[in-house]
Amino acid sequence: MNEKKTNKNPFSTPKGYFDSFEESLRDRLTKENSPIPKQEGFRIPSSYFDDLQSRLTARLEEEKTVPKVIQLTPFRKFMAIAASIAAVTFLALGINWGNGEELSFTDLANSEIEAYFDDNELDLSSDEIAEVLPVHTYEINDFVQPQLSEDNLLDYLNENVEYFEELNLENNE
C-alpha cells in the first residue's frame, strides 16, 4: 500500500467559479426553456399538517394494542409435503403388491436349505424327519443300494480329492 498520504484534492474548479454561480443559476431558472416546472407537481390538502400528529399517534397506539397473529401456514406446507409422500408411497406399494410372484418351497435352492439346517439346531429326530418326507416318491433301493457308475465316482474323486496319487488306485485298475 501507499504509505504516503496526500492532502491534495483530485477535483478542481476554475478560479472565480462560485463568485458568479448565483447569477448564472438565476439566469437559467428565469429562462422560458427552464427544466424546472413553473407549477408545483404535488398538491397537499389544506388541513393535512394540522392533524398529522394526532393521526400518527392514533395509528401507533392502534398497532400497539392489536396483538400480532402467528400464521400456521408453514404447518400446512409440511402437512402437504407429508401427504404427498404418503400418497406416492401407497401408490408404489399398490402397484407392486399384485405383481409379485408367490414364492414356494421349490424356489429355494438346495444349498440354502442345507445351510439353514446346518446353522439352526432343530432337534428333530429321525422319526420326525421321516414323517415329513413323501414316501411315495422314493423307493427303498434309493437308500439301501445307491446306483453309482464308475465314471461318476471317478469324476467325483477328481473334483474333491486333492492328492489323487495317495489313493493307490494303480494297483486296483
Tab-separated table of C-alpha atoms in Angstrom:
chain	number	residue	atom	x	y	z
A	1	MET	CA	0.000	0.000	0.000
A	2	ASN	CA	0.986	3.543	-0.492
A	3	GLU	CA	2.065	4.897	2.857
A	4	LYS	CA	2.307	8.462	1.641
A	5	LYS	CA	-0.857	10.399	2.248
A	6	THR	CA	-1.605	13.351	0.088
A	7	ASN	CA	-3.860	16.173	1.106
A	8	LYS	CA	-4.436	17.282	-2.459
A	9	ASN	CA	-7.994	17.150	-3.736
A	10	PRO	CA	-8.114	15.441	-7.143
A	11	PHE	CA	-11.070	17.578	-8.199
A	12	SER	CA	-10.645	21.234	-9.015
A	13	THR	CA	-12.849	24.110	-10.139
A	14	PRO	CA	-11.874	27.119	-12.146
A	15	LYS	CA	-10.950	30.253	-10.207
A	16	GLY	CA	-13.871	32.592	-9.600
A	17	TYR	CA	-16.458	29.886	-10.470
A	18	PHE	CA	-18.531	30.305	-7.325
A	19	ASP	CA	-18.356	34.131	-7.467
A	20	SER	CA	-20.669	34.226	-10.480
A	21	PHE	CA	-22.556	30.988	-9.720
A	22	GLU	CA	-25.658	32.619	-8.201
A	23	GLU	CA	-26.126	34.933	-11.159
A	24	SER	CA	-25.753	32.147	-13.738
A	25	LEU	CA	-28.202	29.911	-11.835
A	26	ARG	CA	-30.774	32.688	-11.584
A	27	ASP	CA	-30.437	33.371	-15.316
A	28	ARG	CA	-31.053	29.696	-16.151
A	29	LEU	CA	-34.130	29.465	-13.940
A	30	THR	CA	-35.754	32.592	-15.355
A	31	LYS	CA	-35.447	31.483	-18.965
A	32	GLU	CA	-38.587	30.148	-20.620
A	33	ASN	CA	-36.884	26.845	-21.528
A	34	SER	CA	-36.006	26.078	-17.908
A	35	PRO	CA	-36.021	22.349	-16.956
A	36	ILE	CA	-37.731	23.192	-13.669
A	37	PRO	CA	-41.554	23.359	-13.975
A	38	LYS	CA	-43.312	26.614	-13.112
A	39	GLN	CA	-46.118	24.884	-11.155
A	40	GLU	CA	-45.757	22.539	-8.217
A	41	GLY	CA	-46.024	18.867	-9.075
A	42	PHE	CA	-47.698	17.714	-5.857
A	43	ARG	CA	-50.666	19.120	-4.006
A	44	ILE	CA	-51.368	18.646	-0.321
A	45	PRO	CA	-54.810	19.043	1.234
A	46	SER	CA	-55.160	22.282	3.187
A	47	SER	CA	-55.539	20.731	6.674
A	48	TYR	CA	-53.101	17.862	6.138
A	49	PHE	CA	-50.363	19.013	8.503
A	50	ASP	CA	-52.793	20.312	11.146
A	51	ASP	CA	-53.991	16.859	12.240
A	52	LEU	CA	-50.957	14.824	11.096
A	53	GLN	CA	-49.567	14.463	14.624
A	54	SER	CA	-52.847	13.160	16.032
A	55	ARG	CA	-53.303	10.669	13.195
A	56	LEU	CA	-49.775	9.306	13.622
A	57	THR	CA	-50.147	8.814	17.370
A	58	ALA	CA	-53.539	7.139	16.870
A	59	ARG	CA	-52.065	4.746	14.320
A	60	LEU	CA	-49.100	3.914	16.576
A	61	GLU	CA	-51.401	3.251	19.539
A	62	GLU	CA	-53.569	1.015	17.374
A	63	GLU	CA	-50.532	-1.049	16.314
A	64	LYS	CA	-49.508	-1.479	19.956
A	65	THR	CA	-52.936	-2.739	21.075
A	66	VAL	CA	-53.526	-5.217	18.249
A	67	PRO	CA	-51.677	-8.475	19.036
A	68	LYS	CA	-49.534	-9.982	16.346
A	69	VAL	CA	-51.005	-13.094	14.774
A	70	ILE	CA	-48.709	-16.006	14.023
A	71	GLN	CA	-49.863	-17.728	10.896
A	72	LEU	CA	-49.839	-21.512	10.711
A	73	THR	CA	-49.077	-21.665	7.005
A	74	PRO	CA	-45.667	-23.366	7.464
A	75	PHE	CA	-47.502	-26.186	9.252
A	76	ARG	CA	-49.785	-26.528	6.249
A	77	LYS	CA	-46.794	-26.767	3.930
A	78	PHE	CA	-45.364	-29.658	5.932
A	79	MET	CA	-48.745	-31.369	6.000
A	80	ALA	CA	-48.996	-31.099	2.218
A	81	ILE	CA	-45.491	-32.486	1.756
A	82	ALA	CA	-46.144	-35.375	4.161
A	83	ALA	CA	-49.456	-36.188	2.461
A	84	SER	CA	-47.838	-36.245	-0.974
A	85	ILE	CA	-45.029	-38.525	0.237
A	86	ALA	CA	-47.566	-40.881	1.819
A	87	ALA	CA	-49.637	-40.923	-1.375
A	88	VAL	CA	-46.607	-41.747	-3.527
A	89	THR	CA	-45.558	-44.496	-1.105
A	90	PHE	CA	-49.001	-46.101	-1.068
A	91	LEU	CA	-49.225	-45.831	-4.845
A	92	ALA	CA	-45.837	-47.506	-5.312
A	93	LEU	CA	-46.748	-50.285	-2.876
A	94	GLY	CA	-50.138	-50.747	-4.530
A	95	ILE	CA	-48.608	-51.116	-7.969
A	96	ASN	CA	-46.005	-53.639	-6.822
A	97	TRP	CA	-48.356	-55.512	-4.488
A	98	GLY	CA	-50.142	-57.588	-7.147
A	99	ASN	CA	-47.152	-58.105	-9.437
A	100	GLY	CA	-45.077	-60.188	-7.071
A	101	GLU	CA	-44.980	-63.899	-7.739
A	102	GLU	CA	-45.643	-66.109	-4.784
A	103	LEU	CA	-42.568	-67.924	-3.607
A	104	SER	CA	-42.803	-71.615	-2.983
A	105	PHE	CA	-40.609	-74.248	-1.427
A	106	THR	CA	-39.335	-75.295	-4.856
A	107	ASP	CA	-37.896	-71.806	-5.454
A	108	LEU	CA	-35.408	-72.258	-2.646
A	109	ALA	CA	-32.012	-73.583	-3.596
A	110	ASN	CA	-30.876	-76.812	-2.000
A	111	SER	CA	-27.782	-75.080	-0.663
A	112	GLU	CA	-29.962	-72.550	1.193
A	113	ILE	CA	-31.994	-75.323	2.768
A	114	GLU	CA	-28.865	-77.214	3.799
A	115	ALA	CA	-27.318	-74.045	5.227
A	116	TYR	CA	-30.485	-73.427	7.231
A	117	PHE	CA	-30.426	-76.917	8.737
A	118	ASP	CA	-26.690	-76.641	9.445
A	119	ASP	CA	-26.969	-73.249	11.137
A	120	ASN	CA	-30.085	-73.949	13.203
A	121	GLU	CA	-30.415	-76.797	15.616
A	122	LEU	CA	-33.929	-78.044	15.156
A	123	ASP	CA	-33.683	-81.076	17.450
A	124	LEU	CA	-35.572	-83.260	15.008
A	125	SER	CA	-35.445	-86.984	15.438
A	126	SER	CA	-35.224	-89.385	12.518
A	127	ASP	CA	-38.889	-90.293	13.034
A	128	GLU	CA	-39.955	-86.658	12.681
A	129	ILE	CA	-37.915	-86.253	9.527
A	130	ALA	CA	-39.407	-89.468	8.104
A	131	GLU	CA	-42.915	-88.124	8.700
A	132	VAL	CA	-42.179	-85.065	6.583
A	133	LEU	CA	-40.592	-86.879	3.632
A	134	PRO	CA	-43.047	-88.058	0.990
A	135	VAL	CA	-42.894	-91.837	0.901
A	136	HIS	CA	-44.484	-92.404	-2.495
A	137	THR	CA	-41.693	-90.613	-4.431
A	138	TYR	CA	-38.819	-92.685	-3.049
A	139	GLU	CA	-38.067	-96.364	-3.281
A	140	ILE	CA	-36.228	-98.407	-0.723
A	141	ASN	CA	-33.420	-99.176	-3.191
A	142	ASP	CA	-32.588	-95.463	-3.374
A	143	PHE	CA	-31.472	-95.597	0.236
A	144	VAL	CA	-30.087	-99.114	0.531
A	145	GLN	CA	-28.183	-99.557	-2.727
A	146	PRO	CA	-27.293	-96.265	-4.371
A	147	GLN	CA	-26.780	-96.502	-8.115
A	148	LEU	CA	-23.269	-95.151	-8.759
A	149	SER	CA	-21.465	-95.587	-12.008
A	150	GLU	CA	-17.720	-95.841	-12.170
A	151	ASP	CA	-17.466	-92.707	-14.303
A	152	ASN	CA	-19.433	-90.680	-11.786
A	153	LEU	CA	-17.246	-91.958	-8.975
A	154	LEU	CA	-14.018	-91.049	-10.806
A	155	ASP	CA	-15.356	-87.588	-11.635
A	156	TYR	CA	-16.228	-87.053	-8.017
A	157	LEU	CA	-12.787	-88.136	-6.860
A	158	ASN	CA	-11.084	-85.879	-9.421
A	159	GLU	CA	-13.016	-82.881	-8.220
A	160	ASN	CA	-12.968	-83.467	-4.470
A	161	VAL	CA	-9.726	-85.264	-3.646
A	162	GLU	CA	-6.575	-83.167	-3.595
A	163	TYR	CA	-3.970	-85.906	-3.528
A	164	PHE	CA	-5.198	-88.381	-6.093
A	165	GLU	CA	-1.922	-90.289	-6.041
A	166	GLU	CA	-2.309	-91.187	-2.383
A	167	LEU	CA	-5.399	-93.283	-3.112
A	168	ASN	CA	-3.259	-96.016	-4.697
A	169	LEU	CA	-5.692	-96.746	-7.461
A	170	GLU	CA	-2.972	-98.032	-9.752
A	171	ASN	CA	-2.892	-101.426	-8.056
A	172	ASN	CA	-6.638	-101.942	-8.384
A	173	GLU	CA	-7.071	-100.939	-12.000
